[in-house]
Amino acid sequence: MSSSATELDALLHAGGDRITAYGMLLEAQAALASVVSDELERTSGLPHAWLEVLVRLSRSPERRLRMSELAGQVLFSTSGLTRLIDRMETAGLVGREACPNDRRGAFAVITPAGEDALRHALPRHLESLDRHLLHPIGEDDLAVMTEILERLRDAARRSTATHEVP
Amino acid sequence: MSSSATELDALLHAGGDRITAYGMLLEAQAALASVVSDELERTSGLPHAWLEVLVRLSRSPERRLRMSELAGQVLFSTSGLTRLIDRMETAGLVGREACPNDRRGAFAVITPAGEDALRHALPRHLESLDRHLLHPIGEDDLAVMTEILERLRDAARRSTATHEVP
DNA sequence: AAAGATTGACCGTTCAATCTTG
DNA sequence: CAAGATTGAACGGTCAATCTTT
């Protein structure tokens, strides 16, 4: 009898704090994203990814961004972004423009309808974040959490960049 | 001209802290889950959801759980769990048992092969969490973060439970 | 040859419908 | 008729292959 049930039990109860912390990260993100996304969909008819795209485009100098740049910002694969822009284009919220310098490239551009949608959705989204994110924990803990999460994110990104074996 | 570009700009820059906090939660979760999942897949050939199922089953008194109970624990829809157990069953890691009391019900049971897989994967997973979660921020901040996230999760769950309109 | 964008094939998940049992 | 589990259809995403341009 090599590894018995008792050994496994020991493993299951050891390091409970890390498991708990990781589980909490997953659960909190899932619960919060679920309620915030639902509310955004309900009040503005926009999936969260769409709002993200509209915000990025609207923030950028010329109100437009290269496809691959935008993909990087919203953490999508380039093919995923192609399809996302397809859907938003048929909805009339964004358009495509050819890039004059580099004829391979394409811009995604926000349309007037896209700006209208953003003007409608953004205040509601901010209010939603107030209710579900700021209010439950207060602004001090919000800042603390943000800073910790930032270190966590950066460390994770560093190790993916490092361990990459193409 | 009612709502001009300046108004939108104001909205975009107001409440940046909430947007940042929310973005960081999404980004940290995504970055960490990505690296941890990849590592788990690499070292043990197990998707994270599979490990989750194996852990839950292995923890439970009879090493088995009702399908719907398990679905609740791993935050899957019941249909999603049916298909997950399908895949794990063809991989030989779990099985199904009929419920004697209630003939509608079914149990998911962990198999000896499933326990072997768990014994192999769990230490590696714990070590991975040490490296990517505990080490980058330290145990004090880990505890702080966990506690804040727990409040956030509970608040979000409360408001979904409340706002439900069947 | 490499980079940017798109397309095709596929995979995992959910929602709605279904079947069986309580 | 309600509850537990499964099935069919659809959706949204990725990876690998492709096409055009550099």
mmCIF file of N, CA and C in Angstrom, chain A residues 43-155:
data_model
loop_
_atom_site.group_PDB
_atom_site.id
_atom_site.type_symbol
_atom_site.label_atom_id
_atom_site.label_comp_id
_atom_site.label_asym_id
_atom_site.label_seq_id
_atom_site.Cartn_x
_atom_site.Cartn_y
_atom_site.Cartn_z
ATOM 1 N N THR A 43 -29.887 47.152 -18.671
ATOM 2 C CA THR A 43 -30.118 48.592 -18.755
ATOM 3 C C THR A 43 -29.723 49.174 -20.102
ATOM 4 N N SER A 44 -28.792 48.530 -20.799
ATOM 5 C CA SER A 44 -28.284 49.144 -22.019
ATOM 6 C C SER A 44 -28.237 48.201 -23.212
ATOM 7 N N GLY A 45 -28.586 46.935 -23.015
ATOM 8 C CA GLY A 45 -28.561 45.982 -24.112
ATOM 9 C C GLY A 45 -27.184 45.722 -24.684
ATOM 10 N N LEU A 46 -26.162 45.925 -23.842
ATOM 11 C CA LEU A 46 -24.790 45.769 -24.324
ATOM 12 C C LEU A 46 -24.051 44.668 -23.545
ATOM 13 N N PRO A 47 -23.461 43.698 -24.252
ATOM 14 C CA PRO A 47 -22.540 42.780 -23.566
ATOM 15 C C PRO A 47 -21.344 43.583 -23.067
ATOM 16 N N HIS A 48 -20.725 43.089 -22.010
ATOM 17 C CA HIS A 48 -19.637 43.852 -21.423
ATOM 18 C C HIS A 48 -18.478 44.057 -22.397
ATOM 19 N N ALA A 49 -18.185 43.074 -23.213
ATOM 20 C CA ALA A 49 -17.081 43.200 -24.174
ATOM 21 C C ALA A 49 -17.346 44.344 -25.157
ATOM 22 N N TRP A 50 -18.618 44.539 -25.512
ATOM 23 C CA TRP A 50 -18.957 45.625 -26.427
ATOM 24 C C TRP A 50 -18.657 46.972 -25.796
ATOM 25 N N LEU A 51 -19.066 47.122 -24.535
ATOM 26 C CA LEU A 51 -18.777 48.375 -23.840
ATOM 27 C C LEU A 51 -17.277 48.619 -23.787
ATOM 28 N N GLU A 52 -16.554 47.562 -23.493
ATOM 29 C CA GLU A 52 -15.094 47.660 -23.424
ATOM 30 C C GLU A 52 -14.537 48.207 -24.737
ATOM 31 N N VAL A 53 -14.991 47.653 -25.837
ATOM 32 C CA VAL A 53 -14.530 48.115 -27.144
ATOM 33 C C VAL A 53 -14.896 49.576 -27.368
ATOM 34 N N LEU A 54 -16.142 49.925 -27.065
ATOM 35 C CA LEU A 54 -16.577 51.304 -27.274
ATOM 36 C C LEU A 54 -15.746 52.272 -26.445
ATOM 37 N N VAL A 55 -15.458 51.892 -25.198
ATOM 38 C CA VAL A 55 -14.653 52.768 -24.346
ATOM 39 C C VAL A 55 -13.256 52.949 -24.923
ATOM 40 N N ARG A 56 -12.627 51.864 -25.324
ATOM 41 C CA ARG A 56 -11.262 51.958 -25.863
ATOM 42 C C ARG A 56 -11.219 52.826 -27.109
ATOM 43 N N LEU A 57 -12.173 52.603 -27.999
ATOM 44 C CA LEU A 57 -12.180 53.393 -29.234
ATOM 45 C C LEU A 57 -12.422 54.865 -28.925
ATOM 46 N N SER A 58 -13.362 55.098 -28.045
ATOM 47 C CA SER A 58 -13.749 56.471 -27.753
ATOM 48 C C SER A 58 -12.645 57.237 -27.037
ATOM 49 N N ARG A 59 -11.818 56.504 -26.309
ATOM 50 C CA ARG A 59 -10.697 57.119 -25.601
ATOM 51 C C ARG A 59 -9.538 57.462 -26.519
ATOM 52 N N SER A 60 -9.426 56.748 -27.615
ATOM 53 C CA SER A 60 -8.209 56.871 -28.416
ATOM 54 C C SER A 60 -8.258 58.148 -29.247
ATOM 55 N N PRO A 61 -7.089 58.715 -29.538
ATOM 56 C CA PRO A 61 -6.959 60.031 -30.178
ATOM 57 C C PRO A 61 -7.901 60.225 -31.371
ATOM 58 N N GLU A 62 -7.867 59.324 -32.320
ATOM 59 C CA GLU A 62 -8.668 59.506 -33.530
ATOM 60 C C GLU A 62 -9.992 58.747 -33.468
ATOM 61 N N ARG A 63 -10.389 58.297 -32.257
ATOM 62 C CA ARG A 63 -11.585 57.477 -32.055
ATOM 63 C C ARG A 63 -11.531 56.185 -32.876
ATOM 64 N N ARG A 64 -10.348 55.749 -33.161
ATOM 65 C CA ARG A 64 -10.205 54.487 -33.896
ATOM 66 C C ARG A 64 -8.916 53.818 -33.468
ATOM 67 N N LEU A 65 -8.863 52.488 -33.660
ATOM 68 C CA LEU A 65 -7.709 51.698 -33.225
ATOM 69 C C LEU A 65 -7.480 50.572 -34.213
ATOM 70 N N ARG A 66 -6.206 50.208 -34.350
ATOM 71 C CA ARG A 66 -5.894 49.053 -35.188
ATOM 72 C C ARG A 66 -6.472 47.790 -34.564
ATOM 73 N N MET A 67 -6.866 46.857 -35.399
ATOM 74 C CA MET A 67 -7.501 45.630 -34.911
ATOM 75 C C MET A 67 -6.633 44.913 -33.887
ATOM 76 N N SER A 68 -5.374 44.753 -34.196
ATOM 77 C CA SER A 68 -4.518 43.978 -33.300
ATOM 78 C C SER A 68 -4.266 44.732 -31.997
ATOM 79 N N GLU A 69 -4.138 46.066 -32.091
ATOM 80 C CA GLU A 69 -3.988 46.867 -30.884
ATOM 81 C C GLU A 69 -5.199 46.714 -29.976
ATOM 82 N N LEU A 70 -6.382 46.788 -30.581
ATOM 83 C CA LEU A 70 -7.620 46.651 -29.825
ATOM 84 C C LEU A 70 -7.737 45.263 -29.210
ATOM 85 N N ALA A 71 -7.353 44.267 -29.983
ATOM 86 C CA ALA A 71 -7.375 42.892 -29.468
ATOM 87 C C ALA A 71 -6.520 42.782 -28.212
ATOM 88 N N GLY A 72 -5.330 43.384 -28.262
ATOM 89 C CA GLY A 72 -4.460 43.373 -27.094
ATOM 90 C C GLY A 72 -5.109 44.041 -25.895
ATOM 91 N N GLN A 73 -5.767 45.163 -26.121
ATOM 92 C CA GLN A 73 -6.346 45.905 -25.010
ATOM 93 C C GLN A 73 -7.499 45.171 -24.353
ATOM 94 N N VAL A 74 -8.328 44.493 -25.125
ATOM 95 C CA VAL A 74 -9.460 43.803 -24.527
ATOM 96 C C VAL A 74 -9.175 42.328 -24.271
ATOM 97 N N LEU A 75 -7.913 41.927 -24.451
ATOM 98 C CA LEU A 75 -7.477 40.565 -24.151
ATOM 99 C C LEU A 75 -8.225 39.514 -24.954
ATOM 100 N N PHE A 76 -8.319 39.760 -26.248
ATOM 101 C CA PHE A 76 -8.908 38.784 -27.151
ATOM 102 C C PHE A 76 -7.836 38.322 -28.119
ATOM 103 N N SER A 77 -8.034 37.143 -28.686
ATOM 104 C CA SER A 77 -7.215 36.745 -29.816
ATOM 105 C C SER A 77 -7.608 37.616 -31.003
ATOM 106 N N THR A 78 -6.729 37.715 -31.997
ATOM 107 C CA THR A 78 -7.063 38.571 -33.128
ATOM 108 C C THR A 78 -8.285 38.023 -33.870
ATOM 109 N N SER A 79 -8.397 36.711 -33.937
ATOM 110 C CA SER A 79 -9.571 36.169 -34.623
ATOM 111 C C SER A 79 -10.834 36.429 -33.808
ATOM 112 N N GLY A 80 -10.728 36.306 -32.511
ATOM 113 C CA GLY A 80 -11.863 36.625 -31.658
ATOM 114 C C GLY A 80 -12.310 38.059 -31.852
ATOM 115 N N LEU A 81 -11.338 38.962 -31.980
ATOM 116 C CA LEU A 81 -11.700 40.365 -32.160
ATOM 117 C C LEU A 81 -12.330 40.608 -33.521
ATOM 118 N N THR A 82 -11.816 39.958 -34.547
ATOM 119 C CA THR A 82 -12.434 40.070 -35.870
ATOM 120 C C THR A 82 -13.924 39.782 -35.780
ATOM 121 N N ARG A 83 -14.254 38.692 -35.081
ATOM 122 C CA ARG A 83 -15.671 38.306 -34.998
ATOM 123 C C ARG A 83 -16.470 39.243 -34.114
ATOM 124 N N LEU A 84 -15.850 39.725 -33.062
ATOM 125 C CA LEU A 84 -16.537 40.687 -32.202
ATOM 126 C C LEU A 84 -16.872 41.951 -32.983
ATOM 127 N N ILE A 85 -15.897 42.457 -33.736
ATOM 128 C CA ILE A 85 -16.140 43.660 -34.539
ATOM 129 C C ILE A 85 -17.173 43.378 -35.623
ATOM 130 N N ASP A 86 -17.154 42.173 -36.180
ATOM 131 C CA ASP A 86 -18.206 41.797 -37.127
ATOM 132 C C ASP A 86 -19.592 42.024 -36.529
ATOM 133 N N ARG A 87 -19.790 41.480 -35.330
ATOM 134 C CA ARG A 87 -21.114 41.580 -34.715
ATOM 135 C C ARG A 87 -21.460 43.038 -34.413
ATOM 136 N N MET A 88 -20.486 43.775 -33.886
ATOM 137 C CA MET A 88 -20.765 45.168 -33.540
ATOM 138 C C MET A 88 -20.989 46.011 -34.779
ATOM 139 N N GLU A 89 -20.385 45.605 -35.878
ATOM 140 C CA GLU A 89 -20.562 46.333 -37.122
ATOM 141 C C GLU A 89 -21.974 46.120 -37.666
ATOM 142 N N THR A 90 -22.431 44.882 -37.634
ATOM 143 C CA THR A 90 -23.811 44.650 -38.096
ATOM 144 C C THR A 90 -24.811 45.333 -37.170
ATOM 145 N N ALA A 91 -24.413 45.557 -35.923
ATOM 146 C CA ALA A 91 -25.284 46.313 -35.018
ATOM 147 C C ALA A 91 -25.148 47.819 -35.228
ATOM 148 N N GLY A 92 -24.202 48.222 -36.051
ATOM 149 C CA GLY A 92 -24.062 49.639 -36.392
ATOM 150 C C GLY A 92 -23.266 50.472 -35.399
ATOM 151 N N LEU A 93 -22.607 49.834 -34.442
ATOM 152 C CA LEU A 93 -21.907 50.587 -33.399
ATOM 153 C C LEU A 93 -20.468 50.917 -33.765
ATOM 154 N N VAL A 94 -19.888 50.168 -34.652
ATOM 155 C CA VAL A 94 -18.525 50.443 -35.112
ATOM 156 C C VAL A 94 -18.453 50.242 -36.619
ATOM 157 N N GLY A 95 -17.371 50.715 -37.210
ATOM 158 C CA GLY A 95 -17.128 50.479 -38.621
ATOM 159 C C GLY A 95 -15.681 50.087 -38.821
ATOM 160 N N ARG A 96 -15.334 49.785 -40.048
ATOM 161 C CA ARG A 96 -13.952 49.480 -40.373
ATOM 162 C C ARG A 96 -13.426 50.528 -41.350
ATOM 163 N N GLU A 97 -12.150 50.864 -41.194
ATOM 164 C CA GLU A 97 -11.505 51.769 -42.133
ATOM 165 C C GLU A 97 -10.188 51.158 -42.573
ATOM 166 N N ALA A 98 -9.840 51.364 -43.827
ATOM 167 C CA ALA A 98 -8.547 50.878 -44.308
ATOM 168 C C ALA A 98 -7.442 51.764 -43.751
ATOM 169 N N CYS A 99 -6.276 51.173 -43.547
ATOM 170 C CA CYS A 99 -5.137 51.932 -43.064
ATOM 171 C C CYS A 99 -4.339 52.438 -44.257
ATOM 172 N N PRO A 100 -4.146 53.756 -44.370
ATOM 173 C CA PRO A 100 -3.494 54.333 -45.542
ATOM 174 C C PRO A 100 -2.016 53.928 -45.640
ATOM 175 N N ASN A 101 -1.311 53.938 -44.543
ATOM 176 C CA ASN A 101 0.124 53.645 -44.568
ATOM 177 C C ASN A 101 0.416 52.172 -44.877
ATOM 178 N N ASP A 102 -0.322 51.308 -44.204
ATOM 179 C CA ASP A 102 -0.056 49.870 -44.298
ATOM 180 C C ASP A 102 -1.315 49.178 -44.788
ATOM 181 N N ARG A 103 -1.284 48.763 -46.045
ATOM 182 C CA ARG A 103 -2.522 48.272 -46.641
ATOM 183 C C ARG A 103 -2.944 46.888 -46.137
ATOM 184 N N ARG A 104 -2.099 46.302 -45.251
ATOM 185 C CA ARG A 104 -2.559 45.071 -44.601
ATOM 186 C C ARG A 104 -3.524 45.401 -43.473
ATOM 187 N N GLY A 105 -3.303 46.537 -42.858
ATOM 188 C CA GLY A 105 -3.977 46.875 -41.612
ATOM 189 C C GLY A 105 -5.402 47.353 -41.765
ATOM 190 N N ALA A 106 -6.149 47.295 -40.677
ATOM 191 C CA ALA A 106 -7.502 47.834 -40.652
ATOM 192 C C ALA A 106 -7.725 48.532 -39.319
ATOM 193 N N PHE A 107 -8.520 49.587 -39.366
ATOM 194 C CA PHE A 107 -8.937 50.269 -38.147
ATOM 195 C C PHE A 107 -10.350 49.850 -37.801
ATOM 196 N N ALA A 108 -10.624 49.787 -36.504
ATOM 197 C CA ALA A 108 -12.008 49.778 -36.045
ATOM 198 C C ALA A 108 -12.325 51.203 -35.608
ATOM 199 N N VAL A 109 -13.465 51.710 -36.051
ATOM 200 C CA VAL A 109 -13.876 53.086 -35.745
ATOM 201 C C VAL A 109 -15.227 53.063 -35.061
ATOM 202 N N ILE A 110 -15.387 53.940 -34.097
ATOM 203 C CA ILE A 110 -16.689 54.049 -33.445
ATOM 204 C C ILE A 110 -17.592 54.935 -34.291
ATOM 205 N N THR A 111 -18.842 54.534 -34.428
ATOM 206 C CA THR A 111 -19.807 55.314 -35.201
ATOM 207 C C THR A 111 -20.578 56.247 -34.274
ATOM 208 N N PRO A 112 -21.315 57.212 -34.832
ATOM 209 C CA PRO A 112 -22.175 58.054 -34.002
ATOM 210 C C PRO A 112 -23.149 57.221 -33.166
ATOM 211 N N ALA A 113 -23.713 56.191 -33.766
ATOM 212 C CA ALA A 113 -24.612 55.314 -32.997
ATOM 213 C C ALA A 113 -23.847 54.660 -31.850
ATOM 214 N N GLY A 114 -22.591 54.309 -32.094
ATOM 215 C CA GLY A 114 -21.754 53.738 -31.048
ATOM 216 C C GLY A 114 -21.539 54.716 -29.912
ATOM 217 N N GLU A 115 -21.334 55.983 -30.269
ATOM 218 C CA GLU A 115 -21.139 56.991 -29.225
ATOM 219 C C GLU A 115 -22.419 57.208 -28.437
ATOM 220 N N ASP A 116 -23.558 57.180 -29.139
ATOM 221 C CA ASP A 116 -24.832 57.288 -28.429
ATOM 222 C C ASP A 116 -24.987 56.145 -27.432
ATOM 223 N N ALA A 117 -24.710 54.930 -27.912
ATOM 224 C CA ALA A 117 -24.839 53.768 -27.038
ATOM 225 C C ALA A 117 -23.930 53.907 -25.822
ATOM 226 N N LEU A 118 -22.725 54.395 -26.061
ATOM 227 C CA LEU A 118 -21.773 54.565 -24.963
ATOM 228 C C LEU A 118 -22.265 55.619 -23.982
ATOM 229 N N ARG A 119 -22.774 56.735 -24.490
ATOM 230 C CA ARG A 119 -23.295 57.780 -23.606
ATOM 231 C C ARG A 119 -24.443 57.271 -22.753
ATOM 232 N N HIS A 120 -25.228 56.385 -23.340
ATOM 233 C CA HIS A 120 -26.336 55.825 -22.565
ATOM 234 C C HIS A 120 -25.844 54.830 -21.531
ATOM 235 N N ALA A 121 -24.917 53.974 -21.945
ATOM 236 C CA ALA A 121 -24.538 52.838 -21.098
ATOM 237 C C ALA A 121 -23.591 53.223 -19.969
ATOM 238 N N LEU A 122 -22.674 54.132 -20.244
ATOM 239 C CA LEU A 122 -21.585 54.370 -19.304
ATOM 240 C C LEU A 122 -22.046 54.852 -17.929
ATOM 241 N N PRO A 123 -22.949 55.841 -17.855
ATOM 242 C CA PRO A 123 -23.370 56.277 -16.519
ATOM 243 C C PRO A 123 -24.035 55.147 -15.737
ATOM 244 N N ARG A 124 -24.816 54.330 -16.447
ATOM 245 C CA ARG A 124 -25.463 53.206 -15.776
ATOM 246 C C ARG A 124 -24.436 52.183 -15.302
ATOM 247 N N HIS A 125 -23.436 51.975 -16.120
ATOM 248 C CA HIS A 125 -22.396 51.026 -15.734
ATOM 249 C C HIS A 125 -21.627 51.537 -14.518
ATOM 250 N N LEU A 126 -21.297 52.801 -14.524
ATOM 251 C CA LEU A 126 -20.568 53.367 -13.386
ATOM 252 C C LEU A 126 -21.396 53.274 -12.105
ATOM 253 N N GLU A 127 -22.679 53.555 -12.250
ATOM 254 C CA GLU A 127 -23.546 53.465 -11.073
ATOM 255 C C GLU A 127 -23.604 52.011 -10.583
ATOM 256 N N SER A 128 -23.634 51.093 -11.538
ATOM 257 C CA SER A 128 -23.652 49.678 -11.183
ATOM 258 C C SER A 128 -22.380 49.279 -10.429
ATOM 259 N N LEU A 129 -21.252 49.781 -10.900
ATOM 260 C CA LEU A 129 -19.994 49.483 -10.217
ATOM 261 C C LEU A 129 -19.973 50.092 -8.817
ATOM 262 N N ASP A 130 -20.533 51.274 -8.691
ATOM 263 C CA ASP A 130 -20.641 51.856 -7.358
ATOM 264 C C ASP A 130 -21.385 50.925 -6.418
ATOM 265 N N ARG A 131 -22.511 50.424 -6.897
ATOM 266 C CA ARG A 131 -23.353 49.619 -6.031
ATOM 267 C C ARG A 131 -22.734 48.277 -5.682
ATOM 268 N N HIS A 132 -22.072 47.659 -6.671
ATOM 269 C CA HIS A 132 -21.633 46.284 -6.463
ATOM 270 C C HIS A 132 -20.163 46.161 -6.100
ATOM 271 N N LEU A 133 -19.412 47.222 -6.317
ATOM 272 C CA LEU A 133 -17.972 47.128 -6.081
ATOM 273 C C LEU A 133 -17.527 48.102 -4.999
ATOM 274 N N LEU A 134 -17.884 49.380 -5.168
ATOM 275 C CA LEU A 134 -17.421 50.382 -4.206
ATOM 276 C C LEU A 134 -18.192 50.295 -2.886
ATOM 277 N N HIS A 135 -19.504 50.269 -2.977
ATOM 278 C CA HIS A 135 -20.306 50.311 -1.767
ATOM 279 C C HIS A 135 -20.070 49.122 -0.821
ATOM 280 N N PRO A 136 -20.005 47.879 -1.327
ATOM 281 C CA PRO A 136 -19.868 46.755 -0.394
ATOM 282 C C PRO A 136 -18.574 46.763 0.426
ATOM 283 N N ILE A 137 -17.509 47.334 -0.083
ATOM 284 C CA ILE A 137 -16.248 47.230 0.648
ATOM 285 C C ILE A 137 -15.651 48.577 1.026
ATOM 286 N N GLY A 138 -16.134 49.673 0.444
ATOM 287 C CA GLY A 138 -15.599 50.994 0.784
ATOM 288 C C GLY A 138 -14.362 51.327 -0.026
ATOM 289 N N GLU A 139 -14.058 52.614 -0.095
ATOM 290 C CA GLU A 139 -13.006 53.023 -1.032
ATOM 291 C C GLU A 139 -11.592 52.677 -0.553
ATOM 292 N N ASP A 140 -11.393 52.598 0.751
ATOM 293 C CA ASP A 140 -10.065 52.225 1.239
ATOM 294 C C ASP A 140 -9.712 50.795 0.822
ATOM 295 N N ASP A 141 -10.611 49.873 1.149
ATOM 296 C CA ASP A 141 -10.355 48.484 0.776
ATOM 297 C C ASP A 141 -10.330 48.311 -0.736
ATOM 298 N N LEU A 142 -11.093 49.142 -1.429
ATOM 299 C CA LEU A 142 -11.067 49.060 -2.888
ATOM 300 C C LEU A 142 -9.664 49.362 -3.413
ATOM 301 N N ALA A 143 -9.059 50.383 -2.825
ATOM 302 C CA ALA A 143 -7.702 50.750 -3.251
ATOM 303 C C ALA A 143 -6.701 49.659 -2.870
ATOM 304 N N VAL A 144 -6.855 49.144 -1.653
ATOM 305 C CA VAL A 144 -5.956 48.072 -1.203
ATOM 306 C C VAL A 144 -6.037 46.877 -2.145
ATOM 307 N N MET A 145 -7.272 46.463 -2.419
ATOM 308 C CA MET A 145 -7.476 45.303 -3.276
ATOM 309 C C MET A 145 -6.893 45.533 -4.660
ATOM 310 N N THR A 146 -7.155 46.694 -5.207
ATOM 311 C CA THR A 146 -6.666 46.992 -6.553
ATOM 312 C C THR A 146 -5.146 46.872 -6.623
ATOM 313 N N GLU A 147 -4.497 47.380 -5.607
ATOM 314 C CA GLU A 147 -3.034 47.363 -5.620
ATOM 315 C C GLU A 147 -2.495 45.936 -5.514
ATOM 316 N N ILE A 148 -3.110 45.138 -4.659
ATOM 317 C CA ILE A 148 -2.671 43.743 -4.530
ATOM 318 C C ILE A 148 -2.901 42.991 -5.842
ATOM 319 N N LEU A 149 -4.090 43.197 -6.403
ATOM 320 C CA LEU A 149 -4.418 42.505 -7.649
ATOM 321 C C LEU A 149 -3.464 42.898 -8.761
ATOM 322 N N GLU A 150 -3.040 44.141 -8.738
ATOM 323 C CA GLU A 150 -2.122 44.590 -9.782
ATOM 324 C C GLU A 150 -0.791 43.840 -9.697
ATOM 325 N N ARG A 151 -0.287 43.687 -8.481
ATOM 326 C CA ARG A 151 0.954 42.926 -8.330
ATOM 327 C C ARG A 151 0.783 41.494 -8.797
ATOM 328 N N LEU A 152 -0.377 40.931 -8.459
ATOM 329 C CA LEU A 152 -0.665 39.554 -8.845
ATOM 330 C C LEU A 152 -0.707 39.422 -10.365
ATOM 331 N N ARG A 153 -1.390 40.347 -10.997
ATOM 332 C CA ARG A 153 -1.500 40.321 -12.457
ATOM 333 C C ARG A 153 -0.136 40.449 -13.117
ATOM 334 N N ASP A 154 0.639 41.403 -12.631
ATOM 335 C CA ASP A 154 1.943 41.625 -13.247
ATOM 336 C C ASP A 154 2.864 40.424 -13.081
ATOM 337 N N ALA A 155 2.824 39.815 -11.904
ATOM 338 C CA ALA A 155 3.654 38.629 -11.676
ATOM 339 C C ALA A 155 3.229 37.501 -12.619
#
